[in-house]
Coordinates of C-alpha atoms and ligand atoms in Angstrom, one line a residue:
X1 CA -2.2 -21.3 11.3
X2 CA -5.2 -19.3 13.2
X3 CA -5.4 -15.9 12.8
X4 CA -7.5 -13.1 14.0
X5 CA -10.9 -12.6 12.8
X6 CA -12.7 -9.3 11.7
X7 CA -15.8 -8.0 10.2
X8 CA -14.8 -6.3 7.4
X9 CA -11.7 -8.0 5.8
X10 CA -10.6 -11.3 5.1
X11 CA -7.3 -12.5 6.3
X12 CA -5.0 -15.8 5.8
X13 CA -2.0 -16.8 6.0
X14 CA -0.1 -18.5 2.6
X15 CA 3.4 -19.7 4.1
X16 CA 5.2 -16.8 5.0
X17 CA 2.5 -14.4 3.2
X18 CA -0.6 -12.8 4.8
X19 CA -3.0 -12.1 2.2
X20 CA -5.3 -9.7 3.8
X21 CA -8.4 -8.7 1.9
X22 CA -11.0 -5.5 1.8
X23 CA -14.2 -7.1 2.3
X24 CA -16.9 -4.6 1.5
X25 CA -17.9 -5.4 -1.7
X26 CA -21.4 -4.1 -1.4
X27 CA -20.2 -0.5 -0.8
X28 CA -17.1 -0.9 -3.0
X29 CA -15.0 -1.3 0.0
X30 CA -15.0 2.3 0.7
X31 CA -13.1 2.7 4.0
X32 CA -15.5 3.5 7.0
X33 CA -14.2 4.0 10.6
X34 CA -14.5 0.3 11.8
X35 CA -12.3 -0.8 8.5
X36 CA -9.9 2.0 9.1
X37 CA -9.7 0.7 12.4
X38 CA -9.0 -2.9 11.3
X39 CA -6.7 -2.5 9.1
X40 CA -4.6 -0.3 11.9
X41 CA -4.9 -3.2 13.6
X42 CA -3.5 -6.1 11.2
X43 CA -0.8 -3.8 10.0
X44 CA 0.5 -2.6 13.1
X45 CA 1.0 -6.3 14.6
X46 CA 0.9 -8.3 11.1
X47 CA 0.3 -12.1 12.1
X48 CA 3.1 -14.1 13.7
X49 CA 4.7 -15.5 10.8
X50 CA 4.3 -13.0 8.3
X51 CA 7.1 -11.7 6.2
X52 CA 5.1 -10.0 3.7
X53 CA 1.2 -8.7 2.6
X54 CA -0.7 -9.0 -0.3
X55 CA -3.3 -6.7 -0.2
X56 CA -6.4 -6.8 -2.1
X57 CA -10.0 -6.3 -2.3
X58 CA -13.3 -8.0 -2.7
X59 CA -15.7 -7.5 -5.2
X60 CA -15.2 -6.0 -8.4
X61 CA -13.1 -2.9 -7.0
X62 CA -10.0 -2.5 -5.2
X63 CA -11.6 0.5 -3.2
X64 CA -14.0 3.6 -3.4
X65 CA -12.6 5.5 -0.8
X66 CA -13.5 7.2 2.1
X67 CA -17.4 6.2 3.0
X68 CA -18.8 9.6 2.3
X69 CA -21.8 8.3 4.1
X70 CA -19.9 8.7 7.3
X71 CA -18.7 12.1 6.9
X72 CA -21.9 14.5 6.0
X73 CA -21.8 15.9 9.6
X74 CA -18.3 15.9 11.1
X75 CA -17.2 18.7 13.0
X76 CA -13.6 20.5 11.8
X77 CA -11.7 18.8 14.8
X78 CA -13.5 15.3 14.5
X79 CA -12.2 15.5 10.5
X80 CA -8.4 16.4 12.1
X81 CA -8.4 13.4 14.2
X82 CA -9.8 11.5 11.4
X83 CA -7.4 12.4 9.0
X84 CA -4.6 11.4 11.4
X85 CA -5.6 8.2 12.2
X86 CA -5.9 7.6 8.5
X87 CA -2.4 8.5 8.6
X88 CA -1.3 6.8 11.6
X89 CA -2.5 3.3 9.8
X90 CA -1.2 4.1 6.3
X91 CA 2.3 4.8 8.2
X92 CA 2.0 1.4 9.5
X93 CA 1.5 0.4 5.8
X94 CA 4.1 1.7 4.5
X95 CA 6.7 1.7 7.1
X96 CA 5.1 -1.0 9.9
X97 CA 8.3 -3.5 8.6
X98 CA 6.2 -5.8 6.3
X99 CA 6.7 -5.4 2.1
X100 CA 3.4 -4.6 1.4
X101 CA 1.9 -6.1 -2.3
X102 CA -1.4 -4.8 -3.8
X103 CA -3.3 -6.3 -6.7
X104 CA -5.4 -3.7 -7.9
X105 CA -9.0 -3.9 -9.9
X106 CA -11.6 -1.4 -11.1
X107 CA -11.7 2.0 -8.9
X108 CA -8.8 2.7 -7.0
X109 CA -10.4 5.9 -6.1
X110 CA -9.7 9.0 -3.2
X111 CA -8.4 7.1 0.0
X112 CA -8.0 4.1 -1.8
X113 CA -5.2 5.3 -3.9
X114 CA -3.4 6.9 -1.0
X115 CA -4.1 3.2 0.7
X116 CA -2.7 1.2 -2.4
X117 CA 0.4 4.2 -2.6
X118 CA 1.2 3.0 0.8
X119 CA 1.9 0.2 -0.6
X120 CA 5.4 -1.2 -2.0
X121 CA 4.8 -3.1 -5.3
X122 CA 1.2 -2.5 -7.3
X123 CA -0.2 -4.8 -9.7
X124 CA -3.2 -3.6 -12.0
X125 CA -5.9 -5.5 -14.1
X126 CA -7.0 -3.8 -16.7
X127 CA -10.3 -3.0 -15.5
X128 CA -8.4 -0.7 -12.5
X129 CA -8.6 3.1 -13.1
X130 CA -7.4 5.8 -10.9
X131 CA -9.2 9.1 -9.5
X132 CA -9.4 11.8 -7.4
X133 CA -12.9 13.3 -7.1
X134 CA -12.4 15.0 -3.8
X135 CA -13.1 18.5 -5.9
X136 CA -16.0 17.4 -6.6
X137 CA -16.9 16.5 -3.5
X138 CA -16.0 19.4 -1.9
X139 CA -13.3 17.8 -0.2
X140 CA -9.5 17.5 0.1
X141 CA -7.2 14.7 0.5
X142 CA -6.5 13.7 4.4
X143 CA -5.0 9.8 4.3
X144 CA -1.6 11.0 3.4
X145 CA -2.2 11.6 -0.5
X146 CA -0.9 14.8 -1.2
X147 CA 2.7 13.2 0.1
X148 CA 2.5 10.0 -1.3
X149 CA 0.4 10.4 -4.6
X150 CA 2.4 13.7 -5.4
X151 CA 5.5 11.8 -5.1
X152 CA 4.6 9.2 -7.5
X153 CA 2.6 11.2 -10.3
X154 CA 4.4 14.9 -9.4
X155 CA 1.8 17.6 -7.4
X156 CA 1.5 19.3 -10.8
X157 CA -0.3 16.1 -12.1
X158 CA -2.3 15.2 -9.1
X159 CA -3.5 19.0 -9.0
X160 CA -5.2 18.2 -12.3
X161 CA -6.8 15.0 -11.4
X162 CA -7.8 16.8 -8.2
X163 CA -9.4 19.7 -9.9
X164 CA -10.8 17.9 -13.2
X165 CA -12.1 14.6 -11.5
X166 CA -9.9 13.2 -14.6
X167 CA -9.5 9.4 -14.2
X168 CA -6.9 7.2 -15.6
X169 CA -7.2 3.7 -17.0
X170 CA -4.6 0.7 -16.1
X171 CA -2.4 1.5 -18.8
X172 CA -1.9 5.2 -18.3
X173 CA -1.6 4.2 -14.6
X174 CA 1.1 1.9 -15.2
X175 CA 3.4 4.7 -17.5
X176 CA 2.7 7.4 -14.3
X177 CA 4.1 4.8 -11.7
X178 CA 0.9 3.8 -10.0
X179 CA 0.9 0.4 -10.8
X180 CA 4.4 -1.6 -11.0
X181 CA 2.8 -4.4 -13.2
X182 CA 0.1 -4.7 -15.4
X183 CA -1.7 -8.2 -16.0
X184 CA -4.5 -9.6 -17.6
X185 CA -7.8 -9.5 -15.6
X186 CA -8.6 -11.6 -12.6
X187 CA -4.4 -12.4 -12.8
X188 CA -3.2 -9.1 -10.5
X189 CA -3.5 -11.7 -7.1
X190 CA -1.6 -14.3 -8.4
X191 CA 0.8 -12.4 -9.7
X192 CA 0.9 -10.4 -6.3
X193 CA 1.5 -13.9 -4.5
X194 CA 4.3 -14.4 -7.0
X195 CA 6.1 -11.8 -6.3
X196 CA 5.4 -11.6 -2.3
X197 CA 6.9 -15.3 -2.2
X198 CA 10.3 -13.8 -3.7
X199 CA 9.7 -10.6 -1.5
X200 CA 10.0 -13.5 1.2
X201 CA 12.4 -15.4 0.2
X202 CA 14.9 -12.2 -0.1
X203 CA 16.6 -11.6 4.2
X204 CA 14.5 -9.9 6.4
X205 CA 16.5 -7.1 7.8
X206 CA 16.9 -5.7 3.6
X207 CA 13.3 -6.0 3.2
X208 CA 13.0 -4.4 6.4
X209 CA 15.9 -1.7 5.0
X210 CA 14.6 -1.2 1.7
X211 CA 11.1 -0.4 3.0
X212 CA 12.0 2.2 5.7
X213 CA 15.6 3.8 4.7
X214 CA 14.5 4.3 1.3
X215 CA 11.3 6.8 1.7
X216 CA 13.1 8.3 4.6
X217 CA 16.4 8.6 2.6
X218 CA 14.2 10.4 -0.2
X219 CA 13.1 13.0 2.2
X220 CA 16.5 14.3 3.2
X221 CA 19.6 16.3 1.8
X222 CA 21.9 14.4 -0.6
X223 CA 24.6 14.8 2.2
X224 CA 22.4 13.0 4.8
X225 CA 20.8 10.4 2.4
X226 CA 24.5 9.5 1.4
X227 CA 25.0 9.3 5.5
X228 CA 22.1 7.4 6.1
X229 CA 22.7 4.8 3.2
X230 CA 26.0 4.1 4.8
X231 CA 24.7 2.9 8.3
X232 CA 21.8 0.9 6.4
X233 CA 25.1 -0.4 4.0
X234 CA 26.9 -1.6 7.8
X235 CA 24.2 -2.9 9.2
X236 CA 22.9 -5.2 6.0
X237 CA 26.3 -6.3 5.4
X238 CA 27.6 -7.3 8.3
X239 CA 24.8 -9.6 9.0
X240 CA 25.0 -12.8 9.6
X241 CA 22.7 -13.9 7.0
X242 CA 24.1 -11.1 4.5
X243 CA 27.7 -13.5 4.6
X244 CA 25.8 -16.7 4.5
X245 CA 23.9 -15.6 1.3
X246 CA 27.2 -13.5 -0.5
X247 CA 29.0 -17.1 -0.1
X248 CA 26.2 -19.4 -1.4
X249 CA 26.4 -16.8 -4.5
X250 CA 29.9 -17.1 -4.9
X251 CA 30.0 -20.6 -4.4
X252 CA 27.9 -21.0 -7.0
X253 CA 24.8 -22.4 -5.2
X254 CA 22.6 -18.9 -5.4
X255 CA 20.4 -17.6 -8.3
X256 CA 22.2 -14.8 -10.8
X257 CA 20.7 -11.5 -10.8
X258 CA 17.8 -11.5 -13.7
X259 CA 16.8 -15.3 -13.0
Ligands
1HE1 C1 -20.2 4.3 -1.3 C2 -19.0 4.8 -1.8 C3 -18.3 5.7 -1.0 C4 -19.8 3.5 -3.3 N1 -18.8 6.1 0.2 N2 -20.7 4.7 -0.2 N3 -15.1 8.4 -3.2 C5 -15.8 8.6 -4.2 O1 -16.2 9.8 -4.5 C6 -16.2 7.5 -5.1 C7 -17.7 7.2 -5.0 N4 -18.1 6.0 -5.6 C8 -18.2 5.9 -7.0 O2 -17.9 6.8 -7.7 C9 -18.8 4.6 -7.5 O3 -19.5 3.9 -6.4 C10 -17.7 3.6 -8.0 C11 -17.2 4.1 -9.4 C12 -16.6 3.4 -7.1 C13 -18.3 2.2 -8.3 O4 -19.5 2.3 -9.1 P1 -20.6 1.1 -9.1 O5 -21.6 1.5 -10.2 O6 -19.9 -0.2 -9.2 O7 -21.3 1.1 -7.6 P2 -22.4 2.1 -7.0 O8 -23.7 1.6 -7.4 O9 -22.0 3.5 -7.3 O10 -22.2 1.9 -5.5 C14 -22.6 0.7 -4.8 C15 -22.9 1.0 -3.4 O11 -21.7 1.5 -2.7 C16 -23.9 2.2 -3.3 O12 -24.6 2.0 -2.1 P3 -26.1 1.4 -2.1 O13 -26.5 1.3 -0.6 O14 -27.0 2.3 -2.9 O15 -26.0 0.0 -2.7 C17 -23.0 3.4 -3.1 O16 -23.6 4.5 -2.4 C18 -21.9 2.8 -2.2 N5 -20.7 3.5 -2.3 N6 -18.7 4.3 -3.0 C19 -20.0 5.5 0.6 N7 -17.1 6.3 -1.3 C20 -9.2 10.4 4.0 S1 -9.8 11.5 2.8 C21 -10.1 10.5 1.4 C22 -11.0 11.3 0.5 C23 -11.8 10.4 -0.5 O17 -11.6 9.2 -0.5 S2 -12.8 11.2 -1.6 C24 -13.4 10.0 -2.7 C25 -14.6 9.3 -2.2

């Protein structure tokens, strides 16, 4: 199947997966306007037969971040609107419809850990490590990191990375929930195609549940989570495909939980 070309990443379709890839790997695939801007792009209209992403990146690191080279001379308002359209893609990331699986390697630094905490499942190498050096920088977060990192690590934690430039390595980031699995080196994309050809496999419309009730679900009173869990319950269950897969279970002819 054909799919759209662009300059700075790589993408192709594997079956149902599209494996998209950072393709920078001379500047560490820090994210510059014009891959900021393609990556809006793929995620917000994922190629036609796409039921999940792998996401990964070139080179020897997952990502260095924002391209500080860009951003020496920006005015307050031009960093605004930058900083929202960094949000508007990661939003299409997280919540665009697709599962989302990164394999992660060497820095997964600034923007590119709020990019791969976007993302739904993480799988590390041992070479990945985690930072934060915005403090050092002179900078803050702006692509949706002090929501989505703090949720994962707790503000308390990221406020220390923030302010000490302290990294973590692969295994430390696998105990704080920033990677999901942790594999040998040069395994974290196969293993991300592993598991994004179950991710396919499972019906669309939970993916498509478990991917945008549950974040939202999270952000709201028990009372309305409990609410809003219901309607995703009724609408999952009464699905055509939801009956067709509950009798092929008990029937016999479906995989047990575990296998
Ligand atoms: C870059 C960038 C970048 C590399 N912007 N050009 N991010 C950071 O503060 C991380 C900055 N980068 C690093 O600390 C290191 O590059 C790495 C640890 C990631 C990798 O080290 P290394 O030895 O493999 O590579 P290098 O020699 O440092 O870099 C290779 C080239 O990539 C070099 O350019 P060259 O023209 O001299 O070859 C670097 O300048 C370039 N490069 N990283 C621009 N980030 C929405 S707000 C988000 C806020 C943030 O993300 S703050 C964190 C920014």
């Amino acid at each position: 199947m054909s799919t759209k070309s662009y300059a700075l990443l790589t993408v192709e379709m594997r079956g149902a997966v599209a494996v998209v890839g950072l393709n920078r790997p001379d500047k560490r695939n820090a994210i510059n306007d014009p891959l900021i801007d393609e990556i809006c792009d793929v995620f917000s209209a994922p190629p036609a037969g796409a039921r999940v992403i792998v996401l990964h990146g070139h080179g020897t690191h997952f990502s260095a971040g924002l391209d500080l080279a860009e951003h020496r001379d920006r005015e307050a308002f031009e960093v605004m609107q930058h900083s929202q359209k960094w949000h508007r893609t990661f939003q299409y990331v997280q919540m665009g419809g697709l599962p989302v699986v990164t394999a992660l390697k060497g820095a997964v630094v600034g923007g590119g850990l709020e990019l791969a905490t976007s993302t739904h499942v993480r799988v590390a190498e041992p070479s990945t490590f985690y930072a934060l050096p915005e403090g050092s920088r002179g900078i803050f977060v702006g692509g949706g990191g002090s929501v989505r990192i703090a949720r994962i690590i707790g503000a308390g934690r990221m406020a220390e990375m923030m302010l000490t430039g302290h990294a973590y390595n692969a295994q430390e980031g696998q105990a704080m929930g920033l990677s999901h699995h942790l594999v040998g080196e040069g395994e974290a994309l196969p293993k991300a195609l592993e598991l994004a050809e179950r991710i396919a496999s499972n019906a669309p419309l939970s993916n498509y549940a478990v991917i945008n009730a549950l974040p939202r679900i999270a952000d709201m009173a028990q009372n309305d989570g409990l609410f809003a869990e219901s309607l995703m319950a009724a609408m999952t269950q009464t699905s055509t495909e939801a009956r067709d897969r509950m009798r092929a279970f008990l029937e016999g002819k479906a995989p047990k939980a575990g296998a």
